[in-house]
mmCIF file of C-alpha atoms in Angstrom:
data_model
loop_
_atom_site.group_PDB
_atom_site.id
_atom_site.type_symbol
_atom_site.label_atom_id
_atom_site.label_comp_id
_atom_site.label_asym_id
_atom_site.label_seq_id
_atom_site.Cartn_x
_atom_site.Cartn_y
_atom_site.Cartn_z
ATOM 1 C CA UNK A 734 98.487 -137.041 -8.068
ATOM 2 C CA UNK A 735 100.554 -133.873 -8.428
ATOM 3 C CA UNK A 736 99.011 -130.646 -9.670
ATOM 4 C CA UNK A 737 101.064 -130.844 -12.861
ATOM 5 C CA UNK A 738 99.940 -134.407 -13.586
ATOM 6 C CA UNK A 739 96.319 -133.498 -12.847
ATOM 7 C CA UNK A 740 96.446 -130.628 -15.302
ATOM 8 C CA UNK A 741 98.065 -132.811 -17.940
ATOM 9 C CA UNK A 742 95.415 -135.485 -17.433
ATOM 10 C CA UNK A 743 92.624 -132.910 -17.759
ATOM 11 C CA UNK A 744 94.188 -131.497 -20.930
ATOM 12 C CA UNK A 745 94.463 -134.958 -22.486
ATOM 13 C CA UNK A 746 90.825 -135.657 -21.635
ATOM 14 C CA UNK A 747 89.712 -132.428 -23.283
ATOM 15 C CA UNK A 748 91.781 -133.134 -26.375
ATOM 16 C CA UNK A 749 90.362 -136.649 -26.606
ATOM 17 C CA UNK A 750 86.824 -135.364 -26.298
ATOM 18 C CA UNK A 751 87.502 -132.724 -28.940
ATOM 19 C CA UNK A 752 89.007 -135.310 -31.294
ATOM 20 C CA UNK A 753 85.931 -137.507 -30.948
ATOM 21 C CA UNK A 754 83.398 -134.727 -31.588
ATOM 22 C CA UNK A 755 81.796 -134.752 -35.013
ATOM 23 C CA UNK A 756 82.219 -131.827 -37.395
ATOM 24 C CA UNK A 757 79.221 -129.489 -37.516
ATOM 25 C CA UNK A 758 77.849 -130.806 -34.233
ATOM 26 C CA UNK A 759 77.328 -127.316 -32.815
ATOM 27 C CA UNK A 760 73.958 -125.601 -32.467
ATOM 28 C CA UNK A 761 71.790 -124.608 -35.412
ATOM 29 C CA UNK A 762 71.803 -120.864 -35.992
ATOM 30 C CA UNK A 763 68.802 -119.241 -37.700
ATOM 31 C CA UNK A 764 68.838 -115.845 -39.386
ATOM 32 C CA UNK A 765 67.229 -113.442 -38.983
ATOM 33 C CA UNK A 766 66.956 -113.138 -35.229
ATOM 34 C CA UNK A 767 64.858 -110.887 -33.031
ATOM 35 C CA UNK A 768 62.783 -108.378 -35.102
ATOM 36 C CA UNK A 769 62.635 -107.484 -38.808
ATOM 37 C CA UNK A 770 60.790 -104.606 -40.478
ATOM 38 C CA UNK A 771 60.072 -104.791 -44.214
ATOM 39 C CA UNK A 772 57.749 -103.248 -46.798
ATOM 40 C CA UNK A 773 54.704 -105.393 -47.471
ATOM 41 C CA UNK A 774 55.965 -105.718 -51.060
ATOM 42 C CA UNK A 775 59.117 -107.508 -49.836
ATOM 43 C CA UNK A 776 60.127 -110.933 -48.643
ATOM 44 C CA UNK A 777 62.622 -111.735 -45.888
ATOM 45 C CA UNK A 778 65.182 -114.502 -46.601
ATOM 46 C CA UNK A 779 65.641 -117.091 -43.830
ATOM 47 C CA UNK A 780 68.586 -119.458 -43.317
ATOM 48 C CA UNK A 781 69.365 -122.253 -40.878
ATOM 49 C CA UNK A 782 73.048 -123.146 -40.608
ATOM 50 C CA UNK A 783 75.638 -124.883 -38.454
ATOM 51 C CA UNK A 784 79.232 -123.776 -38.004
ATOM 52 C CA UNK A 785 82.125 -126.123 -37.326
ATOM 53 C CA UNK A 786 85.156 -125.220 -35.234
ATOM 54 C CA UNK A 787 87.793 -123.518 -37.332
ATOM 55 C CA UNK A 788 85.795 -123.751 -40.569
ATOM 56 C CA UNK A 789 84.794 -120.510 -42.295
ATOM 57 C CA UNK A 790 82.070 -122.224 -44.333
ATOM 58 C CA UNK A 791 78.905 -123.234 -42.464
ATOM 59 C CA UNK A 792 76.683 -126.171 -43.317
ATOM 60 C CA UNK A 793 73.436 -124.777 -44.738
ATOM 61 C CA UNK A 794 70.402 -126.869 -43.916
ATOM 62 C CA UNK A 795 68.470 -128.268 -46.861
ATOM 63 C CA UNK A 796 65.302 -129.018 -44.921
ATOM 64 C CA UNK A 797 63.475 -126.911 -42.354
ATOM 65 C CA UNK A 798 60.049 -125.335 -42.073
ATOM 66 C CA UNK A 799 59.067 -121.685 -41.805
ATOM 67 C CA UNK A 800 55.624 -120.720 -40.505
ATOM 68 C CA UNK A 801 53.894 -117.397 -39.903
ATOM 69 C CA UNK A 802 51.896 -117.547 -36.684
ATOM 70 C CA UNK A 803 49.414 -115.139 -38.298
ATOM 71 C CA UNK A 804 48.985 -116.465 -41.855
ATOM 72 C CA UNK A 805 46.913 -113.441 -42.832
ATOM 73 C CA UNK A 806 49.999 -111.208 -42.450
ATOM 74 C CA UNK A 807 52.624 -113.282 -44.261
ATOM 75 C CA UNK A 808 53.173 -116.413 -46.300
ATOM 76 C CA UNK A 809 56.247 -118.616 -46.517
ATOM 77 C CA UNK A 810 58.146 -120.738 -49.011
ATOM 78 C CA UNK A 811 61.249 -122.950 -48.921
ATOM 79 C CA UNK A 812 63.465 -122.849 -52.004
ATOM 80 C CA UNK A 813 66.352 -125.283 -52.641
ATOM 81 C CA UNK A 814 69.723 -123.872 -53.648
ATOM 82 C CA UNK A 815 73.179 -125.041 -54.581
ATOM 83 C CA UNK A 816 74.422 -124.701 -50.978
ATOM 84 C CA UNK A 817 71.238 -125.240 -49.001
ATOM 85 C CA UNK A 818 67.665 -124.087 -48.724
ATOM 86 C CA UNK A 819 66.413 -120.524 -48.421
ATOM 87 C CA UNK A 820 63.237 -119.809 -46.523
ATOM 88 C CA UNK A 821 61.187 -116.801 -47.593
ATOM 89 C CA UNK A 822 58.643 -114.828 -45.579
ATOM 90 C CA UNK A 823 56.559 -112.628 -47.893
ATOM 91 C CA UNK A 824 54.230 -109.859 -46.809
ATOM 92 C CA UNK A 825 50.510 -110.191 -47.509
ATOM 93 C CA UNK A 826 49.237 -107.114 -45.696
ATOM 94 C CA UNK A 827 50.448 -104.432 -43.314
ATOM 95 C CA UNK A 828 50.775 -106.030 -39.895
ATOM 96 C CA UNK A 829 52.952 -108.080 -37.560
ATOM 97 C CA UNK A 830 53.488 -111.758 -36.881
ATOM 98 C CA UNK A 831 55.851 -114.092 -35.107
ATOM 99 C CA UNK A 832 57.656 -116.531 -37.378
ATOM 100 C CA UNK A 833 58.558 -120.077 -36.291
ATOM 101 C CA UNK A 834 61.489 -121.937 -37.886
ATOM 102 C CA UNK A 835 61.551 -125.667 -37.074
ATOM 103 C CA UNK A 836 64.499 -127.910 -37.953
ATOM 104 C CA UNK A 837 66.219 -131.217 -37.356
ATOM 105 C CA UNK A 838 69.920 -130.986 -36.529
ATOM 106 C CA UNK A 839 71.816 -132.448 -39.530
ATOM 107 C CA UNK A 840 74.363 -134.314 -37.357
ATOM 108 C CA UNK A 841 72.756 -135.274 -34.047
ATOM 109 C CA UNK A 842 69.121 -135.399 -35.302
ATOM 110 C CA UNK A 843 67.841 -133.321 -32.376
ATOM 111 C CA UNK A 844 64.746 -131.286 -33.213
ATOM 112 C CA UNK A 845 64.739 -127.563 -32.500
ATOM 113 C CA UNK A 846 62.924 -124.299 -33.102
ATOM 114 C CA UNK A 847 63.839 -120.648 -33.530
ATOM 115 C CA UNK A 848 61.585 -117.583 -33.550
ATOM 116 C CA UNK A 849 61.705 -114.042 -34.848
ATOM 117 C CA UNK A 850 59.173 -111.272 -35.275
ATOM 118 C CA UNK A 851 58.353 -109.601 -38.599
ATOM 119 C CA UNK A 852 56.551 -106.311 -39.140
ATOM 120 C CA UNK A 853 55.339 -105.428 -42.628
ATOM 121 C CA UNK A 854 54.797 -101.738 -43.330
ATOM 122 C CA UNK A 855 53.414 -99.763 -46.245
ATOM 123 C CA UNK A 856 56.599 -97.741 -46.946
ATOM 124 C CA UNK A 857 58.270 -98.390 -50.288
ATOM 125 C CA UNK A 858 62.015 -97.764 -50.118
ATOM 126 C CA UNK A 859 64.949 -95.524 -50.934
ATOM 127 C CA UNK A 860 65.915 -94.978 -54.566
ATOM 128 C CA UNK A 861 69.284 -95.612 -56.162
ATOM 129 C CA UNK A 862 68.861 -92.820 -58.695
ATOM 130 C CA UNK A 863 70.650 -89.939 -60.420
ATOM 131 C CA UNK A 864 70.562 -86.816 -58.230
ATOM 132 C CA UNK A 865 70.290 -88.690 -54.946
ATOM 133 C CA UNK A 866 73.030 -88.962 -52.342
ATOM 134 C CA UNK A 867 74.963 -92.220 -52.126
ATOM 135 C CA UNK A 868 72.935 -94.664 -49.995
ATOM 136 C CA UNK A 869 74.779 -95.701 -46.819
ATOM 137 C CA UNK A 870 75.876 -99.306 -46.396
ATOM 138 C CA UNK A 871 74.124 -100.212 -43.150
ATOM 139 C CA UNK A 872 72.687 -103.338 -41.593
ATOM 140 C CA UNK A 873 69.478 -101.601 -40.596
ATOM 141 C CA UNK A 874 66.353 -102.977 -42.227
ATOM 142 C CA UNK A 875 66.022 -101.030 -45.472
ATOM 143 C CA UNK A 876 64.934 -101.280 -49.079
ATOM 144 C CA UNK A 877 67.129 -99.830 -51.809
ATOM 145 C CA UNK A 878 65.401 -99.760 -55.190
ATOM 146 C CA UNK A 879 66.435 -98.898 -58.732
ATOM 147 C CA UNK A 880 64.073 -98.304 -61.640
ATOM 148 C CA UNK A 881 64.205 -97.784 -65.410
ATOM 149 C CA UNK A 882 67.146 -100.123 -65.904
ATOM 150 C CA UNK A 883 68.467 -99.895 -69.478
ATOM 151 C CA UNK A 884 67.216 -102.818 -71.549
ATOM 152 C CA UNK A 885 64.672 -103.930 -68.933
ATOM 153 C CA UNK A 886 60.876 -103.491 -68.978
ATOM 154 C CA UNK A 887 60.004 -99.897 -68.076
ATOM 155 C CA UNK A 888 57.937 -100.863 -65.028
ATOM 156 C CA UNK A 889 60.500 -103.247 -63.562
ATOM 157 C CA UNK A 890 61.899 -102.431 -60.114
ATOM 158 C CA UNK A 891 65.018 -104.102 -58.704
ATOM 159 C CA UNK A 892 66.096 -104.517 -55.104
ATOM 160 C CA UNK A 893 69.777 -103.621 -54.549
ATOM 161 C CA UNK A 894 72.502 -103.869 -51.932
ATOM 162 C CA UNK A 895 76.103 -102.686 -51.662
ATOM 163 C CA UNK A 896 78.443 -105.197 -53.301
ATOM 164 C CA UNK A 897 82.033 -105.679 -54.466
ATOM 165 C CA UNK A 898 80.952 -106.489 -58.066
ATOM 166 C CA UNK A 899 83.321 -109.437 -58.426
ATOM 167 C CA UNK A 900 82.636 -109.969 -62.165
ATOM 168 C CA UNK A 901 84.217 -106.550 -62.768
ATOM 169 C CA UNK A 902 87.286 -107.115 -60.602
ATOM 170 C CA UNK A 903 89.798 -107.193 -63.492
ATOM 171 C CA UNK A 904 88.719 -103.822 -64.893
ATOM 172 C CA UNK A 905 91.687 -101.876 -63.557
ATOM 173 C CA UNK A 906 91.816 -98.505 -61.768
ATOM 174 C CA UNK A 907 88.149 -97.653 -62.342
ATOM 175 C CA UNK A 908 87.104 -100.832 -60.539
ATOM 176 C CA UNK A 909 89.352 -100.004 -57.594
ATOM 177 C CA UNK A 910 88.057 -96.407 -57.520
ATOM 178 C CA UNK A 911 84.459 -97.612 -57.285
ATOM 179 C CA UNK A 912 85.399 -100.221 -54.699
ATOM 180 C CA UNK A 913 87.051 -97.615 -52.480
ATOM 181 C CA UNK A 914 83.981 -95.357 -52.773
ATOM 182 C CA UNK A 915 81.672 -98.285 -51.918
ATOM 183 C CA UNK A 916 79.888 -97.424 -55.170
ATOM 184 C CA UNK A 917 79.026 -100.911 -56.470
ATOM 185 C CA UNK A 918 75.574 -102.450 -56.091
ATOM 186 C CA UNK A 919 74.064 -105.828 -56.967
ATOM 187 C CA UNK A 920 70.385 -105.765 -57.876
ATOM 188 C CA UNK A 921 67.819 -108.442 -58.613
ATOM 189 C CA UNK A 922 64.194 -108.525 -59.769
ATOM 190 C CA UNK A 923 61.135 -109.611 -57.819
ATOM 191 C CA UNK A 924 60.300 -113.299 -57.424
ATOM 192 C CA UNK A 925 57.035 -115.196 -57.104
ATOM 193 C CA UNK A 926 57.122 -116.254 -53.460
ATOM 194 C CA UNK A 927 53.339 -116.361 -53.221
ATOM 195 C CA UNK A 928 51.562 -117.768 -56.311
ATOM 196 C CA UNK A 929 50.439 -114.910 -58.509
ATOM 197 C CA UNK A 930 52.331 -112.231 -56.538
ATOM 198 C CA UNK A 931 55.784 -110.681 -56.939
ATOM 199 C CA UNK A 932 57.974 -109.777 -53.959
ATOM 200 C CA UNK A 933 61.401 -108.114 -53.793
ATOM 201 C CA UNK A 934 64.047 -109.355 -51.386
ATOM 202 C CA UNK A 935 64.550 -107.077 -48.383
ATOM 203 C CA UNK A 936 67.718 -105.265 -49.479
ATOM 204 C CA UNK A 937 69.492 -105.191 -46.135
ATOM 205 C CA UNK A 938 69.153 -108.997 -45.882
ATOM 206 C CA UNK A 939 70.660 -109.708 -49.306
ATOM 207 C CA UNK A 940 74.256 -109.351 -48.131
ATOM 208 C CA UNK A 941 74.319 -112.495 -45.978
ATOM 209 C CA UNK A 942 72.591 -114.926 -48.301
ATOM 210 C CA UNK A 943 73.893 -118.429 -48.957
ATOM 211 C CA UNK A 944 71.520 -119.692 -51.672
ATOM 212 C CA UNK A 945 72.867 -118.786 -55.126
ATOM 213 C CA UNK A 946 70.641 -120.877 -57.376
ATOM 214 C CA UNK A 947 68.141 -118.123 -58.235
ATOM 215 C CA UNK A 948 70.421 -115.129 -57.783
ATOM 216 C CA UNK A 949 73.003 -115.551 -60.554
ATOM 217 C CA UNK A 950 71.214 -113.278 -63.053
ATOM 218 C CA UNK A 951 71.985 -110.058 -61.239
ATOM 219 C CA UNK A 952 72.257 -106.537 -62.542
ATOM 220 C CA UNK A 953 75.387 -104.770 -61.302
ATOM 221 C CA UNK A 954 75.400 -101.001 -60.887
ATOM 222 C CA UNK A 955 78.214 -98.497 -60.431
ATOM 223 C CA UNK A 956 77.436 -95.019 -59.082
ATOM 224 C CA UNK A 957 79.473 -92.100 -60.423
ATOM 225 C CA UNK A 958 79.601 -89.180 -58.002
ATOM 226 C CA UNK A 959 79.877 -85.428 -58.341
ATOM 227 C CA UNK A 960 79.685 -82.995 -55.404
ATOM 228 C CA UNK A 961 78.531 -85.774 -53.092
ATOM 229 C CA UNK A 962 75.573 -86.851 -55.215
ATOM 230 C CA UNK A 963 75.034 -89.528 -57.841
ATOM 231 C CA UNK A 964 75.774 -87.906 -61.209
ATOM 232 C CA UNK A 965 75.347 -91.107 -63.205
ATOM 233 C CA UNK A 966 74.672 -94.823 -62.978
ATOM 234 C CA UNK A 967 76.304 -97.494 -65.127
ATOM 235 C CA UNK A 968 74.447 -100.806 -65.415
ATOM 236 C CA UNK A 969 75.975 -104.199 -66.210
ATOM 237 C CA UNK A 970 74.431 -107.597 -66.829
ATOM 238 C CA UNK A 971 75.900 -110.472 -64.804
ATOM 239 C CA UNK A 972 75.229 -114.103 -65.645
ATOM 240 C CA UNK A 973 76.129 -117.559 -64.349
ATOM 241 C CA UNK A 974 79.380 -117.557 -66.337
ATOM 242 C CA UNK A 975 80.551 -114.627 -64.173
ATOM 243 C CA UNK A 976 80.924 -112.412 -67.231
ATOM 244 C CA UNK A 977 79.560 -108.887 -67.454
ATOM 245 C CA UNK A 978 78.158 -106.889 -70.332
ATOM 246 C CA UNK A 979 77.237 -103.229 -70.612
ATOM 247 C CA UNK A 980 73.515 -102.547 -70.344
ATOM 248 C CA UNK A 981 73.713 -98.771 -70.522
ATOM 249 C CA UNK A 982 74.168 -95.552 -68.564
ATOM 250 C CA UNK A 983 71.867 -93.023 -66.909
ATOM 251 C CA UNK A 984 73.056 -89.484 -66.277
ATOM 252 C CA UNK A 985 76.725 -88.458 -66.598
ATOM 253 C CA UNK A 986 79.080 -91.361 -65.833
ATOM 254 C CA UNK A 987 82.801 -90.735 -65.297
ATOM 255 C CA UNK A 988 84.795 -93.606 -66.840
ATOM 256 C CA UNK A 989 87.491 -93.066 -64.219
ATOM 257 C CA UNK A 990 84.959 -93.813 -61.476
ATOM 258 C CA UNK A 991 83.055 -96.707 -63.064
ATOM 259 C CA UNK A 992 84.650 -99.403 -65.246
ATOM 260 C CA UNK A 993 83.674 -99.554 -68.894
ATOM 261 C CA UNK A 994 82.942 -102.937 -70.480
ATOM 262 C CA UNK A 995 82.100 -104.108 -73.975
ATOM 263 C CA UNK A 996 78.527 -103.544 -75.062
ATOM 264 C CA UNK A 997 76.431 -106.653 -75.865
ATOM 265 C CA UNK A 998 76.374 -107.716 -79.535
ATOM 266 C CA UNK A 999 73.520 -106.395 -81.641
ATOM 267 C CA UNK A 1000 70.629 -108.776 -82.240
ATOM 268 C CA UNK A 1001 70.709 -110.442 -85.702
#
């Protein structure tokens, strides 16, 4: 057989094999990987997913197990969502533990495991507050907290991450100004991962989440800057209808930097 015919035959064989392969038959990928550091008051979201060639949307596994090797350090939960399940590893005390994620491949039914290491520390987190510098948008393990949200209980603390604030996207130049400054944040309250205890999601892990069932009632925040520091914060309520309402301001907010929306109707 000539070299040209041999190459053509090999190419046809590869194409045939590719055509016969099932979608989402690749390996299961688990996040996080390697090591994670979080405050003991936080939980770490865990996902197991499978990508398919050429598809931007992965298949999120509905069923897998998450286990702390040292159950005195952390506890786990598995929560169903509208795209798949979210595992949660919540801190119980300052300490370290390996975490084991066990799964069954959704297409070929092969069992597998993934591991990562979690370290829970006593540190609280950085504040999204008037007078502070703008928090950097990094992928390092971090907690970004906001307090005293207008209209919320005084003691409530929310965990936040940098966001594009999609519900505000039609608000004109002020929206674009905040987007360019990376000044939008999405924040959410603590959840009961462990019965009787409240844990906040580790902020730096909120950006790559796939489970939206419990995270539709977010608070959106826009930071207004002056001389490199946060001069004011504008808070918005965001619900499942993807609408936004004004919750209130803290400090001095520049309308040209943060979009203004209609205030909620007064209670009857």
